[in-house]
């Protein structure tokens, strides 16, 4: 019987699988890369639960690859959320002119209160959680837009290049030609 895979191995295998799926999407390299960038952008927003819907809608509006946009949202996952949200909050607080040190302390305190309140969900604890969430929501959304834009830009060009190379190799394999 095979030994169980470590979580890191499973994540690497799953990431490789989704990357290959995106390379195989039938669209131009630009459409796939921009679709992926849309998904990455949306993954950096704090809109959990509607990120895929939002990415799909934006991809449709921009007439780019919806499957690539949906796959791009997987950048946001339970392992990356703490880094994304911390960076988003600090960027948003900076954009609003708040002191970064006090913003970081406020985020840490708010996160502790939220996790305590949500550990035993009931109406009073959800009300307390919402009161604590309200002051961090504006910097989180504003910073998420900035971090999302930067992450989308960083994902677009490598994805476009990878799709272009993959499509050339696939065409060459079907036609018996050589890859340039």
mmCIF file of C-alpha atoms in Angstrom:
data_model
loop_
_atom_site.group_PDB
_atom_site.id
_atom_site.type_symbol
_atom_site.label_atom_id
_atom_site.label_comp_id
_atom_site.label_asym_id
_atom_site.label_seq_id
_atom_site.Cartn_x
_atom_site.Cartn_y
_atom_site.Cartn_z
ATOM 1 C CA UNK A 1 0.000 0.000 0.000
ATOM 2 C CA UNK A 2 1.382 3.412 -0.933
ATOM 3 C CA UNK A 3 2.217 5.872 1.808
ATOM 4 C CA UNK A 4 -0.019 8.928 2.144
ATOM 5 C CA UNK A 5 1.306 12.044 0.438
ATOM 6 C CA UNK A 6 2.420 14.989 2.513
ATOM 7 C CA UNK A 7 0.227 18.097 2.199
ATOM 8 C CA UNK A 8 3.016 19.908 0.334
ATOM 9 C CA UNK A 9 3.234 17.111 -2.234
ATOM 10 C CA UNK A 10 -0.525 17.146 -2.759
ATOM 11 C CA UNK A 11 -0.519 20.920 -3.189
ATOM 12 C CA UNK A 12 2.343 20.713 -5.706
ATOM 13 C CA UNK A 13 0.570 17.983 -7.678
ATOM 14 C CA UNK A 14 -2.723 19.892 -7.635
ATOM 15 C CA UNK A 15 -0.993 23.124 -8.713
ATOM 16 C CA UNK A 16 0.711 21.307 -11.579
ATOM 17 C CA UNK A 17 -2.620 19.791 -12.634
ATOM 18 C CA UNK A 18 -4.400 23.166 -12.730
ATOM 19 C CA UNK A 19 -1.472 24.818 -14.528
ATOM 20 C CA UNK A 20 -1.647 22.147 -17.229
ATOM 21 C CA UNK A 21 -5.420 22.577 -17.478
ATOM 22 C CA UNK A 22 -4.956 26.293 -18.070
ATOM 23 C CA UNK A 23 -2.339 25.700 -20.762
ATOM 24 C CA UNK A 24 -4.826 23.476 -22.597
ATOM 25 C CA UNK A 25 -7.680 26.000 -22.640
ATOM 26 C CA UNK A 26 -8.720 26.638 -26.242
ATOM 27 C CA UNK A 27 -8.208 30.358 -26.724
ATOM 28 C CA UNK A 28 -5.471 32.738 -27.791
ATOM 29 C CA UNK A 29 -2.522 33.158 -25.429
ATOM 30 C CA UNK A 30 -3.728 36.697 -24.674
ATOM 31 C CA UNK A 31 -7.263 35.511 -23.823
ATOM 32 C CA UNK A 32 -5.958 32.766 -21.543
ATOM 33 C CA UNK A 33 -3.392 35.017 -19.843
ATOM 34 C CA UNK A 34 -5.828 37.873 -19.328
ATOM 35 C CA UNK A 35 -8.451 35.423 -18.045
ATOM 36 C CA UNK A 36 -5.917 34.048 -15.583
ATOM 37 C CA UNK A 37 -4.926 37.581 -14.553
ATOM 38 C CA UNK A 38 -8.597 38.376 -13.899
ATOM 39 C CA UNK A 39 -8.846 35.323 -11.644
ATOM 40 C CA UNK A 40 -5.652 36.241 -9.802
ATOM 41 C CA UNK A 41 -6.908 39.813 -9.368
ATOM 42 C CA UNK A 42 -10.219 38.644 -7.908
ATOM 43 C CA UNK A 43 -8.452 36.100 -5.668
ATOM 44 C CA UNK A 44 -6.737 39.023 -3.922
ATOM 45 C CA UNK A 45 -10.042 40.602 -2.921
ATOM 46 C CA UNK A 46 -11.717 39.682 0.364
ATOM 47 C CA UNK A 47 -14.955 38.626 -1.366
ATOM 48 C CA UNK A 48 -14.915 34.979 -0.295
ATOM 49 C CA UNK A 49 -17.771 32.939 -1.599
ATOM 50 C CA UNK A 50 -18.262 34.983 -4.755
ATOM 51 C CA UNK A 51 -14.732 35.152 -6.142
ATOM 52 C CA UNK A 52 -15.345 32.581 -8.879
ATOM 53 C CA UNK A 53 -18.624 34.215 -9.850
ATOM 54 C CA UNK A 54 -16.955 37.626 -9.925
ATOM 55 C CA UNK A 55 -13.984 36.319 -11.966
ATOM 56 C CA UNK A 56 -16.331 34.643 -14.453
ATOM 57 C CA UNK A 57 -18.434 37.785 -14.839
ATOM 58 C CA UNK A 58 -15.406 40.032 -15.394
ATOM 59 C CA UNK A 59 -13.963 37.519 -17.891
ATOM 60 C CA UNK A 60 -17.235 37.525 -19.813
ATOM 61 C CA UNK A 61 -17.297 41.332 -19.852
ATOM 62 C CA UNK A 62 -13.707 41.457 -21.127
ATOM 63 C CA UNK A 63 -14.356 38.580 -23.574
ATOM 64 C CA UNK A 64 -11.439 36.530 -22.301
ATOM 65 C CA UNK A 65 -11.145 32.912 -21.192
ATOM 66 C CA UNK A 66 -13.648 32.169 -18.434
ATOM 67 C CA UNK A 67 -12.042 28.779 -17.579
ATOM 68 C CA UNK A 68 -8.659 30.499 -17.166
ATOM 69 C CA UNK A 69 -10.259 33.142 -14.933
ATOM 70 C CA UNK A 70 -11.809 30.445 -12.763
ATOM 71 C CA UNK A 71 -8.501 28.602 -12.531
ATOM 72 C CA UNK A 72 -6.722 31.870 -11.664
ATOM 73 C CA UNK A 73 -8.862 32.257 -8.551
ATOM 74 C CA UNK A 74 -7.099 29.235 -7.059
ATOM 75 C CA UNK A 75 -4.185 31.570 -6.232
ATOM 76 C CA UNK A 76 -6.394 32.525 -3.298
ATOM 77 C CA UNK A 77 -6.596 29.519 -0.992
ATOM 78 C CA UNK A 78 -6.384 28.865 2.754
ATOM 79 C CA UNK A 79 -2.579 28.777 2.565
ATOM 80 C CA UNK A 80 -2.218 32.098 0.725
ATOM 81 C CA UNK A 81 -5.066 34.068 2.327
ATOM 82 C CA UNK A 82 -3.116 35.218 5.403
ATOM 83 C CA UNK A 83 -0.349 36.697 3.223
ATOM 84 C CA UNK A 84 -2.786 38.200 0.705
ATOM 85 C CA UNK A 85 -5.027 39.722 3.349
ATOM 86 C CA UNK A 86 -2.141 41.057 5.442
ATOM 87 C CA UNK A 87 -0.549 42.688 2.404
ATOM 88 C CA UNK A 88 -3.943 43.985 1.259
ATOM 89 C CA UNK A 89 -4.792 45.454 4.631
ATOM 90 C CA UNK A 90 -1.407 47.134 5.069
ATOM 91 C CA UNK A 91 -1.496 48.508 1.503
ATOM 92 C CA UNK A 92 -5.032 49.816 2.050
ATOM 93 C CA UNK A 93 -4.127 51.379 5.385
ATOM 94 C CA UNK A 94 -1.100 53.037 3.738
ATOM 95 C CA UNK A 95 -3.300 54.316 0.880
ATOM 96 C CA UNK A 96 -5.721 55.792 3.423
ATOM 97 C CA UNK A 97 -2.863 57.498 5.276
ATOM 98 C CA UNK A 98 -2.914 55.316 8.390
ATOM 99 C CA UNK A 99 0.274 54.597 10.332
ATOM 100 C CA UNK A 100 1.554 51.162 9.163
ATOM 101 C CA UNK A 101 2.665 50.088 12.655
ATOM 102 C CA UNK A 102 -0.684 50.846 14.280
ATOM 103 C CA UNK A 103 -2.481 49.345 11.261
ATOM 104 C CA UNK A 104 -0.569 46.068 11.719
ATOM 105 C CA UNK A 105 -1.393 46.026 15.452
ATOM 106 C CA UNK A 106 -5.058 46.777 14.729
ATOM 107 C CA UNK A 107 -5.196 43.948 12.179
ATOM 108 C CA UNK A 108 -3.649 41.470 14.652
ATOM 109 C CA UNK A 109 -6.098 42.445 17.424
ATOM 110 C CA UNK A 110 -9.073 42.333 15.044
ATOM 111 C CA UNK A 111 -8.042 38.914 13.710
ATOM 112 C CA UNK A 112 -7.772 37.539 17.249
ATOM 113 C CA UNK A 113 -11.189 38.918 18.239
ATOM 114 C CA UNK A 114 -12.766 37.636 15.010
ATOM 115 C CA UNK A 115 -11.357 34.128 15.382
ATOM 116 C CA UNK A 116 -12.514 33.983 19.017
ATOM 117 C CA UNK A 117 -16.000 35.184 18.120
ATOM 118 C CA UNK A 118 -16.365 32.862 15.133
ATOM 119 C CA UNK A 119 -15.139 29.806 17.067
ATOM 120 C CA UNK A 120 -18.594 29.431 18.588
ATOM 121 C CA UNK A 121 -20.960 31.000 16.076
ATOM 122 C CA UNK A 122 -24.182 32.362 17.507
ATOM 123 C CA UNK A 123 -26.010 35.618 16.887
ATOM 124 C CA UNK A 124 -24.278 37.699 19.585
ATOM 125 C CA UNK A 125 -20.797 36.471 18.575
ATOM 126 C CA UNK A 126 -21.534 37.134 14.890
ATOM 127 C CA UNK A 127 -22.665 40.669 15.799
ATOM 128 C CA UNK A 128 -19.408 41.280 17.713
ATOM 129 C CA UNK A 129 -17.438 39.858 14.764
ATOM 130 C CA UNK A 130 -19.168 42.237 12.332
ATOM 131 C CA UNK A 131 -18.476 45.222 14.595
ATOM 132 C CA UNK A 132 -14.776 44.249 14.659
ATOM 133 C CA UNK A 133 -14.698 43.558 10.925
ATOM 134 C CA UNK A 134 -16.208 46.905 9.865
ATOM 135 C CA UNK A 135 -13.138 49.109 10.534
ATOM 136 C CA UNK A 136 -10.769 46.806 8.626
ATOM 137 C CA UNK A 137 -13.051 46.268 5.633
ATOM 138 C CA UNK A 138 -12.299 49.536 3.785
ATOM 139 C CA UNK A 139 -8.478 49.177 3.922
ATOM 140 C CA UNK A 140 -8.792 45.466 3.097
ATOM 141 C CA UNK A 141 -10.880 46.087 -0.031
ATOM 142 C CA UNK A 142 -8.851 49.088 -1.195
ATOM 143 C CA UNK A 143 -5.536 47.322 -0.610
ATOM 144 C CA UNK A 144 -6.893 44.142 -2.194
ATOM 145 C CA UNK A 145 -7.549 46.073 -5.392
ATOM 146 C CA UNK A 146 -3.945 47.320 -5.456
ATOM 147 C CA UNK A 147 -2.380 43.964 -4.514
ATOM 148 C CA UNK A 148 -4.718 42.215 -6.965
ATOM 149 C CA UNK A 149 -3.691 44.533 -9.783
ATOM 150 C CA UNK A 150 0.003 43.956 -9.074
ATOM 151 C CA UNK A 151 -0.486 40.183 -8.842
ATOM 152 C CA UNK A 152 -2.533 40.175 -12.068
ATOM 153 C CA UNK A 153 0.216 42.069 -13.875
ATOM 154 C CA UNK A 154 2.816 39.652 -12.512
ATOM 155 C CA UNK A 155 0.789 36.648 -13.713
ATOM 156 C CA UNK A 156 -0.168 37.890 -17.192
ATOM 157 C CA UNK A 157 3.163 37.796 -19.049
ATOM 158 C CA UNK A 158 4.489 34.437 -17.799
ATOM 159 C CA UNK A 159 1.103 32.840 -18.461
ATOM 160 C CA UNK A 160 0.887 34.290 -21.977
ATOM 161 C CA UNK A 161 4.396 33.071 -22.769
ATOM 162 C CA UNK A 162 3.718 29.594 -21.365
ATOM 163 C CA UNK A 163 0.455 29.254 -23.317
ATOM 164 C CA UNK A 164 2.104 30.474 -26.514
ATOM 165 C CA UNK A 165 4.939 27.928 -26.150
ATOM 166 C CA UNK A 166 2.533 25.126 -25.257
ATOM 167 C CA UNK A 167 0.311 25.869 -28.254
ATOM 168 C CA UNK A 168 3.307 26.010 -30.620
ATOM 169 C CA UNK A 169 4.589 22.662 -29.383
ATOM 170 C CA UNK A 170 1.177 21.092 -29.674
ATOM 171 C CA UNK A 171 0.746 22.428 -33.236
ATOM 172 C CA UNK A 172 4.207 21.174 -34.156
ATOM 173 C CA UNK A 173 3.430 17.737 -32.726
ATOM 174 C CA UNK A 174 0.225 17.482 -34.797
ATOM 175 C CA UNK A 175 1.787 18.755 -37.999
ATOM 176 C CA UNK A 176 5.147 17.025 -37.624
ATOM 177 C CA UNK A 177 6.895 20.409 -37.739
ATOM 178 C CA UNK A 178 9.549 21.839 -35.524
ATOM 179 C CA UNK A 179 9.140 24.274 -32.665
ATOM 180 C CA UNK A 180 10.877 27.623 -33.007
#
